[in-house]
């Protein structure tokens, strides 16, 4: 599967990087990151329910949503969008209610590959090595991997 | 000078940490970070002029200001406040117009030391080691050091 998620957890620096290609135009993949009614259909691992309080994907906007897993337990995720450039680039902060005040900053590049394909690259930066290691061990990889497969399914509909 | 700025640039991780005590109550030092009309009197090195477009020091707020140096050259600084807790804590993003999209995230702790004194601790996190090294070499230390001395002068008035 050439579109598989590639996740990198580099030694010694508090980063997580990922890369994922899509057989969809960049405008479609961007739209799936922008419109709350699409977000709720793909964000997070399979089996979770997303309940959005607000999700305002523009420079200076903010977001707050809950994830409820199959066990009925809910977690909140919140942050602000420092930069959003249509079909191109976004910078956002990210906070998980289980670790209050441990806020990461995430950079997302949306790249047109031509032929109706695109590449998404992410760079997440954590305030401590411990926070990065904890996130890497929390199931982030399977959550992202599931989420992007679901995103493809949403766009295919 | 027991209130001198202590700045730390750790090896191998993209952080800059600082610590600074003040002979003023925590509420006063917090207020100097909150009110735009005080900010313009101390933020940045001596000899710079601060022109605030907006500065809304609350969770979800944002800021944009220009620094104009003695040479007449202006630079913009902008970001958003992810978290602001009165007299206690703030998390903000930080972008310098000279390096667009190289955005750091900064954590500030305001700590009451009793006896009308307080301690400010900052933790800045950069998206690359190069960005951190560049910031550390840019005169950040003297800028911060000057700024906090000016802050004391403003509060002493």
Short mmCIF file of C-alpha atoms in Angstrom, two decimals, chain A residues 12-15 78-83 85 89 91 93 95 101 103-105 107 123 125-128, chain B residues 12-15 78-83 85 89 91 93 95 101 103-105 107 123 125-128:
data_model
loop_
_atom_site.label_atom_id
_atom_site.label_comp_id
_atom_site.label_asym_id
_atom_site.label_seq_id
_atom_site.Cartn_x
_atom_site.Cartn_y
_atom_site.Cartn_z
CA UNK A 12 16.83 12.64 21.34
CA UNK A 13 14.59 15.43 20.03
CA UNK A 14 10.93 15.93 21.08
CA UNK A 15 9.40 15.54 17.63
CA UNK A 78 -8.43 21.44 22.15
CA UNK A 79 -6.19 24.00 20.54
CA UNK A 80 -5.89 27.03 18.35
CA UNK A 81 -4.93 27.49 14.73
CA UNK A 82 -1.95 29.83 14.50
CA UNK A 83 -1.87 29.68 10.68
CA UNK A 85 -3.42 28.61 4.37
CA UNK A 89 -0.31 24.68 5.26
CA UNK A 91 -0.01 25.31 12.30
CA UNK A 93 -1.62 23.81 19.07
CA UNK A 95 -3.86 19.71 24.13
CA UNK A 101 -0.95 22.20 30.04
CA UNK A 103 0.62 21.47 24.79
CA UNK A 104 2.27 20.52 21.50
CA UNK A 105 2.48 22.51 18.29
CA UNK A 107 2.79 21.78 11.43
CA UNK A 123 5.68 17.71 12.26
CA UNK A 125 6.77 19.36 18.58
CA UNK A 126 6.39 18.53 22.29
CA UNK A 127 7.41 20.61 25.31
CA UNK A 128 9.41 17.78 26.89
CA UNK B 12 20.65 18.69 21.84
CA UNK B 13 17.01 19.66 22.50
CA UNK B 14 15.24 22.63 20.85
CA UNK B 15 14.42 24.53 24.04
CA UNK B 78 2.55 37.58 16.23
CA UNK B 79 0.91 34.63 17.91
CA UNK B 80 -2.03 33.29 19.80
CA UNK B 81 -2.62 32.61 23.47
CA UNK B 82 -3.55 28.96 23.92
CA UNK B 83 -3.97 29.33 27.70
CA UNK B 85 -4.63 31.81 33.78
CA UNK B 89 0.31 30.62 33.77
CA UNK B 91 0.97 29.36 26.83
CA UNK B 93 2.72 30.78 20.08
CA UNK B 95 6.29 34.02 15.16
CA UNK B 101 6.15 29.75 9.57
CA UNK B 103 6.62 29.18 15.04
CA UNK B 104 7.64 28.43 18.62
CA UNK B 105 5.44 27.71 21.62
CA UNK B 107 5.15 28.42 28.47
CA UNK B 123 10.12 27.47 28.51
CA UNK B 125 10.08 25.16 22.31
CA UNK B 126 11.24 25.48 18.69
CA UNK B 127 10.25 23.39 15.67
CA UNK B 128 13.88 22.62 14.72
#
